[in-house]
Every structure is written in C-alpha cells, then in structure tokens.
Amino acid sequence: MQDLLRQGNVLGAVAPAYVQGASNSIFSGTTDLVALSRNVTANNVIAVIVDWGSNTGALDSITDNCGAGGASDFYVLRHNPTASASNSYSAAMAYAVVGKAGPCTVTASFSADPGGAGMIVNEISGIDTSSPLDASALNPQGYTGAGTNAATSGNVTTSASGDYMFGGAATFNGFTMTAGTNCTLRDSIASAMYTEGFVPPTAGSVAATFNTAGDGYLITGIMAFKPAGGGAPDTTPPSVPSGLTASAVSSSQINLSWIASTDVDNAASQISYTVYRGGAQIATVAAGGTAYSDTGLSASTSYSYAVSAQDPAGNSSGQTAPASATTQSPPPPDTTPPTVPTNLSATAISSSQINLAWTASTDNVGVTGYKVYRGGIQVGATASTNYSDTGLAASTLYSYTVSA
C-alpha cells in the first residue's frame, strides 16, 4: 500500500514521500553506523530512531558524512533520552536536512558502551527545508501482554496540511509488528525496531500506531514533517465564531467577545477575525484574539455587531448572528462646587519664602486641586494641601487665600 499522498499540491509541489531506508544494530561498542544503499538527494530530510540498552544517560550525537564539503549535517535530537517503562533501555529520535547529494552513512555515538544499540534511518523527500518539524512525541508504554496489541506514539497536533508522518517503534523484547491503519511499514531490525510512513488527509491530532504480536515493553514515536511549498491547498474556511456577546461598559464603549473558531488546517492561534457594526466592517482582530473594544460611540445608542473568521490562506467563514448593546447614558453634569478649604495658615520660613497649609476640601465627585492667591491674584496651583511661595521681598507683609 502506498503512502497516502495528497493530490493537487500548491504550485505543482511534489507531496512528501519515503525515498529509502536502512538499519543496523550493534551488540557492543560506542558507535552504530547505518549506510544508505543509494545516494541521498540534497534538501531531502533524514529521519532517525535509535534505541540502546542502557537506561542511563543520553545519546551523545548523530552525525553523517553527507554534509556540504564533507562536513556532517546538523541533526536535531528529539526526546533524548526516553526510558522504557521497564527502565531497561532508552530511545531517541532525530532529523537533519541533507546538505549534499551522494553516498551517506549516519552514525549514532555514545560516550560509553550502552550494551547494544539499534538504528533505523529513513530518507524522505518533499519536506520544508527551512523548518522541517511540525510536531513530535516519543511514548514509553507499559507492559504489553501476549497476543495482538496496539502500540501508539500518543497524539500530536499538526498545523500543516499534508505533513509526512515518520513513525518508529523500539523494543528489546522481541515483537513482530505491522503498520497501523493507513500506514505503510518501511524498515525494520527483526523483532526489535520498525518504522512506517503516512500522510493524513488533514492537519490536526494524529498518532503513529503499530499492530504488535508479542509481550514486553515498547517505546513508540512520531515526527511530523511539514511539506515543501505548504502542502495541499487550504480551501476549507474556519467555522463561524460562536458565543458572540456585546456589553456596554460606558457611554462611549462596547466590549465584544466570542468563542474561537475551529479549522481543519490551522490552529486557533492562526485564525484572525473581522468585526462588523451595522453590517459595515470596522476592525480586524489579530490571529488568536477573541475580543474587541469599540470606542468613540454615542451615548444612549444601540449598536449591532457581527464577527467572521479568516485563516492564513484567506478562507473566510460566514458572519455570526448579530449581538447588540446600548451604550450607557452620560453622567449628569457636576454643578456642585467643592467646599471652601479651611484652617489656612501662612508661615514665613526665610526672608524670601512663606509656606502655606490648609485642610482639604470635600466634594460630591472629587477634588482635583487648589488655586493659591496672593493679594487677590493667583500665584500658583497644587494638587496637595500645602504650597511654598518663594522669591518674596524681605520684611514685607503678604496676604493669601486658597480655592478648591
């Protein structure tokens, strides 16, 4: 059965596909080498799963000899190390973008002899080289009894339609495995390690699964690789936003909120929104946002709103059912003045400065400040209940008043 390849890819881009694979196991030593039988192609991706007998310490590194100029490609290690539920062995995964076409040998290196190791290498074409990995997981499962059972990596959530799923399973217990639903078994180390590949029809939650025959402990993993060129075209709009509410918070502002839309090809954090008032577009809310404040409105006025959702491909949902709110009435004008400040005192502290102090006024709304007058002319203002008048003439009498 072929991998489930999407048709009609953007700009004729080729869907991701398995190219070749190879494997090797060692029973002692600190390096495990896997040589691919055919030349690799530049800008393809090499995906790797490794397991080893020691449950302590991580895999040191994965390298190859197919980088540009003979240098090793840069391998990103994932979930290194992941110990089995039995604590008897460990596993990790890795990937790299091929730097140069030609022969290629991949090497897993350990700082000490792990007591045996195995590695499977798959070459995959049609992957986004700038940011290959969309999601990954490595799941140690509990004891699996004799008979036919299912092994799973656990679910990951992908954001790109047309991702290639690299699935891997590792055991030291001796399992026979077949590929899970809609998957194609690719390479194996007999009764110990297996890889598979598949391309699900849409983005979202997905797992790598294997059918097993045997009993013992398993570690099962998945790496989801994004397709080059964006994969199959996204033509599915997000769902219509739900739960739109409108709430007047003042005489000039109404706050809106809604429940995020869902989309088969995109996460909620990638969905943006358009806000309409009375049928006319008034705002765009950035991706991931689910609220908007409409300001500058008229008091005591009813307004009707609707919202639609847009995905990164430009697909737009329909508009929500309208939600309405009426702005609050303006507060009545404040015509009550503050009380007159009391207990005004004036104290000369030098030949050129007099300090004033008084008891605060009260008001039905609030006192914002005080004006200070000298000889009936305003000479200052302050928000506090004291004021220093400076630059005065020596041996001179001054008279002060204060208003609130």
Coordinates of C-alpha atoms in Angstrom, one line a residue:
M1 CA 0.0 0.0 0.0
Q2 CA 1.4 3.4 -1.0
D3 CA 1.7 6.3 1.4
L4 CA -1.5 8.4 1.3
L5 CA -0.2 11.3 -0.9
R6 CA -2.3 14.4 -1.3
Q7 CA -3.1 15.4 -4.8
G8 CA -3.3 18.9 -6.3
N9 CA -0.5 20.4 -4.3
V10 CA 0.2 24.2 -4.4
L11 CA 2.2 25.3 -7.5
G12 CA 2.7 21.7 -8.5
A13 CA 4.8 20.9 -5.5
V14 CA 5.6 17.2 -5.0
A15 CA 4.0 15.7 -1.9
P16 CA 6.3 14.3 0.8
A17 CA 7.3 10.7 0.2
Y18 CA 9.6 7.9 1.5
V19 CA 12.7 7.5 -0.6
Q20 CA 14.8 4.8 1.0
G21 CA 15.8 3.4 4.4
A22 CA 18.4 1.3 6.1
S23 CA 19.2 -0.1 9.6
N24 CA 21.9 -1.6 11.7
S25 CA 22.3 -3.0 15.2
I26 CA 25.4 -3.5 17.4
F27 CA 25.9 -5.6 20.4
S28 CA 28.9 -3.8 21.9
G29 CA 30.9 -0.6 21.2
T30 CA 30.0 3.1 21.2
T31 CA 29.0 3.8 17.6
D32 CA 26.3 2.4 15.4
L33 CA 26.7 3.1 11.7
V34 CA 23.9 2.9 9.0
A35 CA 24.9 3.3 5.3
L36 CA 22.1 4.0 2.9
S37 CA 22.3 1.9 -0.2
R38 CA 21.7 4.6 -2.7
N39 CA 22.9 8.2 -3.0
V40 CA 20.9 10.7 -1.0
T41 CA 19.4 13.8 -2.6
A42 CA 20.3 17.3 -1.3
N43 CA 17.5 19.0 0.6
N44 CA 15.8 15.7 1.4
V45 CA 15.3 15.0 5.1
I46 CA 16.9 12.1 7.0
A47 CA 14.7 10.8 9.9
V48 CA 16.2 8.6 12.6
I49 CA 15.1 6.4 15.5
V50 CA 17.7 4.9 17.9
D51 CA 17.4 2.6 20.9
W52 CA 20.1 1.4 23.2
G53 CA 20.4 -1.0 26.2
S54 CA 21.4 1.5 28.9
N55 CA 18.6 3.4 30.6
T56 CA 21.1 6.0 32.0
G57 CA 22.5 8.9 30.0
A58 CA 21.6 10.3 26.6
L59 CA 22.7 9.5 23.1
D60 CA 25.7 11.8 22.6
S61 CA 25.1 12.7 19.0
I62 CA 24.1 11.7 15.5
T63 CA 26.3 12.7 12.5
D64 CA 26.7 11.8 8.9
N65 CA 29.2 12.3 6.1
C66 CA 26.8 13.8 3.5
G67 CA 27.0 17.5 4.5
A68 CA 28.3 20.1 2.1
G69 CA 32.1 20.0 1.8
G70 CA 32.3 16.7 3.7
A71 CA 31.0 18.2 6.9
S72 CA 28.3 16.5 8.9
D73 CA 24.7 17.7 8.5
F74 CA 23.2 19.2 11.6
Y75 CA 21.0 16.7 13.4
V76 CA 18.3 17.8 15.8
L77 CA 17.8 15.3 18.6
R78 CA 14.3 14.8 20.0
H79 CA 13.2 13.3 23.3
N80 CA 16.7 12.3 24.2
P81 CA 16.7 10.1 26.2
T82 CA 13.3 8.5 26.7
A83 CA 13.5 5.5 29.1
S84 CA 11.2 2.5 28.7
A85 CA 8.6 1.8 31.3
S86 CA 10.7 -1.1 32.5
N87 CA 13.8 1.2 32.8
S88 CA 15.8 -1.4 30.9
Y89 CA 16.5 0.6 27.7
S90 CA 16.2 4.0 26.1
A91 CA 15.3 5.6 22.8
A92 CA 15.5 8.9 20.9
M93 CA 14.7 10.3 17.5
A94 CA 16.5 12.9 15.3
Y95 CA 16.3 14.5 11.9
A96 CA 18.5 16.5 9.5
V97 CA 18.3 18.2 6.1
V98 CA 20.7 16.6 3.6
G99 CA 23.4 19.1 2.6
K100 CA 24.9 17.4 -0.4
A101 CA 23.9 14.7 -2.8
G102 CA 25.9 11.5 -2.8
P103 CA 26.8 8.5 -0.6
C104 CA 25.7 8.8 3.0
T105 CA 26.5 7.0 6.3
V106 CA 24.7 8.0 9.5
T107 CA 26.5 7.4 12.9
A108 CA 24.9 7.3 16.4
S109 CA 27.6 7.9 19.0
F110 CA 27.6 7.1 22.8
S111 CA 30.0 8.2 25.5
A112 CA 30.1 4.7 26.9
D113 CA 29.2 1.2 25.7
P114 CA 25.4 1.1 26.1
G115 CA 25.3 -2.7 25.9
G116 CA 23.8 -2.8 22.4
A117 CA 22.0 -0.4 20.1
G118 CA 19.9 -0.3 17.0
M119 CA 19.2 2.5 14.5
I120 CA 16.8 2.9 11.5
V121 CA 17.4 5.7 9.0
N122 CA 14.7 6.9 6.5
E123 CA 15.3 9.4 3.7
I124 CA 12.1 11.5 2.9
S125 CA 11.6 13.9 0.0
G126 CA 9.3 16.9 -0.4
I127 CA 9.9 18.4 3.1
D128 CA 10.1 22.0 4.0
T129 CA 13.8 22.6 4.5
S130 CA 13.6 25.9 6.4
S131 CA 11.5 24.5 9.3
P132 CA 11.0 20.8 8.8
L133 CA 9.5 19.6 12.0
D134 CA 5.9 20.3 12.8
A135 CA 5.4 18.1 15.9
S136 CA 6.9 15.1 17.6
A137 CA 6.4 12.6 20.5
L138 CA 8.1 9.6 22.0
N139 CA 5.9 7.4 24.2
P140 CA 7.1 4.7 26.6
Q141 CA 4.3 2.2 27.0
G142 CA 3.6 -0.1 30.0
Y143 CA 3.8 -3.8 29.8
T144 CA 2.0 -5.3 26.7
G145 CA 0.7 -8.8 27.2
A146 CA 1.0 -11.7 24.8
G147 CA -1.2 -11.6 21.7
T148 CA -2.1 -8.9 19.2
N149 CA -1.9 -5.4 20.7
A150 CA -1.6 -1.8 19.6
A151 CA 1.5 0.4 20.1
T152 CA 1.0 4.2 19.8
S153 CA 3.1 7.3 19.9
G154 CA 0.4 9.3 21.6
N155 CA -1.3 12.1 19.7
V156 CA 0.5 15.2 18.4
T157 CA -1.3 18.2 16.8
T158 CA -0.1 19.2 13.4
S159 CA -0.6 22.7 11.9
A160 CA 0.2 22.0 8.2
S161 CA -2.0 20.0 5.8
G162 CA 0.0 17.3 4.0
D163 CA 2.5 16.5 6.8
Y164 CA 4.6 13.4 6.4
M165 CA 4.4 11.2 9.5
F166 CA 7.5 9.3 10.4
G167 CA 6.6 6.6 12.9
G168 CA 9.0 4.5 14.8
A169 CA 8.8 1.7 17.4
A170 CA 11.6 0.2 19.5
T171 CA 11.8 -2.8 21.9
F172 CA 14.3 -5.1 23.4
N173 CA 11.7 -7.8 24.0
G174 CA 11.2 -9.3 20.5
F175 CA 8.0 -8.1 18.9
T176 CA 6.7 -8.7 15.4
M177 CA 4.9 -5.6 14.1
T178 CA 2.8 -4.5 11.2
A179 CA 1.9 -0.9 10.3
G180 CA -1.1 0.8 11.8
T181 CA -4.3 1.9 9.9
N182 CA -3.5 3.8 6.7
C183 CA 0.3 3.4 7.3
T184 CA 3.0 1.7 5.3
L185 CA 5.7 -0.3 7.1
R186 CA 9.1 0.9 5.8
D187 CA 12.2 -0.6 7.5
S188 CA 12.9 -2.9 10.5
I189 CA 15.5 -4.6 12.6
A190 CA 13.9 -8.0 13.0
S191 CA 11.8 -8.3 16.2
A192 CA 13.4 -5.1 17.6
M193 CA 12.7 -1.8 15.7
Y194 CA 10.3 -0.7 13.0
T195 CA 9.5 2.5 11.0
E196 CA 6.4 3.4 9.0
G197 CA 5.2 6.4 7.0
F198 CA 1.9 8.0 6.2
V199 CA 0.3 11.3 5.2
P200 CA -3.0 12.0 6.9
P201 CA -5.7 13.9 4.8
T202 CA -5.9 17.0 7.1
A203 CA -4.0 18.8 9.8
G204 CA -4.9 18.1 13.5
S205 CA -4.5 15.4 16.1
V206 CA -2.6 12.3 14.9
A207 CA -0.6 9.4 16.2
A208 CA 1.7 6.7 14.8
T209 CA 0.3 3.2 15.6
F210 CA 1.7 -0.3 15.1
N211 CA 0.0 -3.7 15.5
T212 CA 2.2 -5.9 17.6
A213 CA 2.5 -9.6 18.3
G214 CA 4.5 -10.3 21.5
D215 CA 4.7 -9.2 25.1
G216 CA 7.0 -6.8 26.8
Y217 CA 7.7 -3.0 26.8
L218 CA 7.7 -0.7 23.9
I219 CA 8.7 2.9 23.0
T220 CA 6.8 4.3 20.1
G221 CA 7.4 7.7 18.5
I222 CA 6.3 10.1 15.8
M223 CA 7.9 13.0 13.9
A224 CA 5.5 15.1 11.7
F225 CA 7.4 16.9 8.9
K226 CA 5.9 19.9 7.1
P227 CA 5.6 19.6 3.3
A228 CA 7.6 21.8 1.0
G229 CA 5.6 24.6 -0.7
G230 CA 2.9 24.4 2.0
G231 CA 1.3 21.1 1.1
A232 CA -2.1 20.7 -0.5
P233 CA -4.1 24.0 -0.9
D234 CA -6.2 25.0 2.1
T235 CA -9.7 25.6 0.7
T236 CA -11.6 24.9 3.9
P237 CA -12.9 28.0 5.8
P238 CA -12.9 28.2 9.6
S239 CA -16.1 27.6 11.4
V240 CA -18.3 30.6 12.2
P241 CA -17.3 32.1 15.6
S242 CA -19.8 31.3 18.3
G243 CA -21.0 32.8 21.6
L244 CA -20.7 36.5 20.4
T245 CA -21.6 38.9 23.3
A246 CA -21.7 42.7 23.3
S247 CA -21.5 44.6 26.6
A248 CA -21.7 48.4 27.1
V249 CA -19.1 49.5 29.6
S250 CA -19.6 53.3 29.3
S251 CA -21.5 55.9 27.4
S252 CA -18.9 55.6 24.5
Q253 CA -17.6 52.0 24.6
I254 CA -19.0 48.5 23.9
N255 CA -16.8 45.4 24.5
L256 CA -17.2 42.3 22.3
S257 CA -16.1 38.7 22.9
W258 CA -16.6 35.4 21.2
I259 CA -15.5 31.7 21.2
A260 CA -12.6 30.9 18.8
S261 CA -13.4 29.3 15.5
T262 CA -12.0 25.8 14.6
D263 CA -10.3 24.9 11.4
V264 CA -9.2 21.5 10.0
D265 CA -5.9 23.0 8.6
N266 CA -5.0 25.6 11.2
A267 CA -4.7 26.0 15.0
A268 CA -6.9 28.5 16.8
S269 CA -3.8 30.8 17.2
Q270 CA -3.7 31.2 13.4
I271 CA -7.3 32.4 13.0
S272 CA -8.0 36.1 12.7
Y273 CA -11.4 37.9 12.8
T274 CA -13.3 40.7 11.2
V275 CA -15.7 42.8 13.2
Y276 CA -18.8 44.4 11.7
R277 CA -21.0 47.1 13.1
G278 CA -24.4 47.6 11.5
G279 CA -23.2 45.5 8.5
A280 CA -20.1 47.6 7.9
Q281 CA -16.5 46.3 8.6
I282 CA -14.9 48.4 11.4
A283 CA -11.9 46.3 12.6
T284 CA -9.7 43.3 12.2
V285 CA -8.6 41.3 15.2
A286 CA -5.1 39.7 15.0
A287 CA -4.8 35.9 14.9
G288 CA -5.7 34.2 18.2
G289 CA -7.7 37.2 19.5
T290 CA -11.3 36.7 20.6
A291 CA -12.2 40.1 21.9
Y292 CA -12.6 43.7 20.7
S293 CA -13.4 47.1 22.3
D294 CA -15.4 49.5 20.1
T295 CA -14.8 53.1 21.4
G296 CA -15.9 56.6 20.4
L297 CA -19.6 55.7 20.3
S298 CA -22.6 58.0 21.0
A299 CA -24.2 57.8 24.4
S300 CA -27.6 56.1 24.9
T301 CA -27.4 54.5 21.4
S302 CA -28.0 50.9 20.3
Y303 CA -25.4 49.1 18.2
S304 CA -25.5 45.8 16.4
Y305 CA -22.3 43.6 15.8
A306 CA -21.3 40.5 13.9
V307 CA -17.9 38.7 13.5
S308 CA -16.4 36.4 10.9
A309 CA -13.2 34.3 11.0
Q310 CA -10.3 34.1 8.5
D311 CA -7.5 31.6 8.1
P312 CA -3.9 32.3 6.8
A313 CA -5.0 31.1 3.3
G314 CA -7.6 33.8 3.1
N315 CA -10.7 31.5 3.6
S316 CA -13.4 33.3 5.5
S317 CA -16.3 32.0 7.5
G318 CA -19.8 33.4 7.5
Q319 CA -20.8 36.0 10.0
T320 CA -22.2 35.3 13.4
A321 CA -25.7 36.0 14.4
P322 CA -25.9 39.7 15.5
A323 CA -25.3 40.7 19.1
S324 CA -26.5 44.2 20.2
A325 CA -25.8 46.5 23.1
T326 CA -26.8 50.1 24.1
T327 CA -24.2 52.5 25.3
Q328 CA -24.8 53.9 28.8
S329 CA -26.4 57.3 29.4
P330 CA -23.8 60.1 30.1
P331 CA -23.4 61.0 33.7
P332 CA -25.3 64.2 34.8
P333 CA -23.2 67.4 34.8
D334 CA -21.4 68.2 38.1
T335 CA -22.7 71.6 39.3
T336 CA -21.8 71.3 42.9
P337 CA -18.5 73.1 43.8
P338 CA -16.1 71.7 46.4
T339 CA -16.3 73.1 50.0
V340 CA -14.1 76.1 50.8
P341 CA -10.7 75.0 52.2
T342 CA -10.4 75.6 55.9
N343 CA -7.7 76.3 58.5
L344 CA -5.4 78.2 56.1
S345 CA -2.1 79.1 57.7
A346 CA 0.9 81.1 56.5
T347 CA 4.4 80.6 57.9
A348 CA 7.4 82.7 57.0
I349 CA 10.5 80.5 56.9
S350 CA 13.0 82.9 55.4
S351 CA 13.4 86.4 54.1
S352 CA 12.0 85.3 50.7
Q353 CA 9.7 82.3 51.4
I354 CA 6.3 81.7 53.0
N355 CA 4.8 78.2 53.4
L356 CA 1.0 77.7 53.3
A357 CA -1.1 74.8 54.6
W358 CA -4.8 74.1 54.8
T359 CA -7.4 71.5 55.5
A360 CA -8.7 69.6 52.4
S361 CA -12.0 70.4 50.8
T362 CA -14.7 67.9 50.1
D363 CA -16.8 67.3 47.0
N364 CA -19.6 65.1 45.8
V365 CA -17.3 63.9 42.9
G366 CA -13.8 64.6 43.9
V367 CA -11.3 67.4 44.5
T368 CA -8.6 67.7 41.7
G369 CA -6.6 70.6 43.1
Y370 CA -6.3 74.1 44.6
K371 CA -5.5 77.6 43.4
V372 CA -3.4 79.9 45.5
Y373 CA -3.9 83.7 45.6
R374 CA -1.6 86.4 46.9
G375 CA -3.2 89.8 47.3
G376 CA -6.2 88.5 45.3
I377 CA -4.0 87.4 42.3
Q378 CA -3.4 83.7 41.5
V379 CA 0.3 82.9 42.0
G380 CA 0.1 79.1 42.0
A381 CA -1.8 75.8 41.8
T382 CA -1.3 72.5 43.6
A383 CA -3.0 69.1 44.0
S384 CA -1.8 68.9 47.6
T385 CA -2.9 70.8 50.7
N386 CA 0.3 72.9 51.0
Y387 CA 2.2 75.4 48.9
S388 CA 5.6 77.2 49.2
D389 CA 5.6 80.8 47.9
T390 CA 9.2 81.9 47.1
G391 CA 11.0 84.9 45.7
L392 CA 9.4 87.3 48.1
A393 CA 10.7 90.6 49.4
A394 CA 12.2 90.8 52.9
S395 CA 10.3 92.4 55.8
T396 CA 7.1 92.6 53.7
L397 CA 3.6 91.6 54.7
Y398 CA 1.7 89.2 52.3
S399 CA -2.0 88.1 52.4
Y400 CA -3.1 84.7 50.9
T401 CA -6.4 82.9 50.0
V402 CA -7.0 79.4 48.6
S403 CA -9.8 78.0 46.5
A404 CA -10.6 74.3 45.6

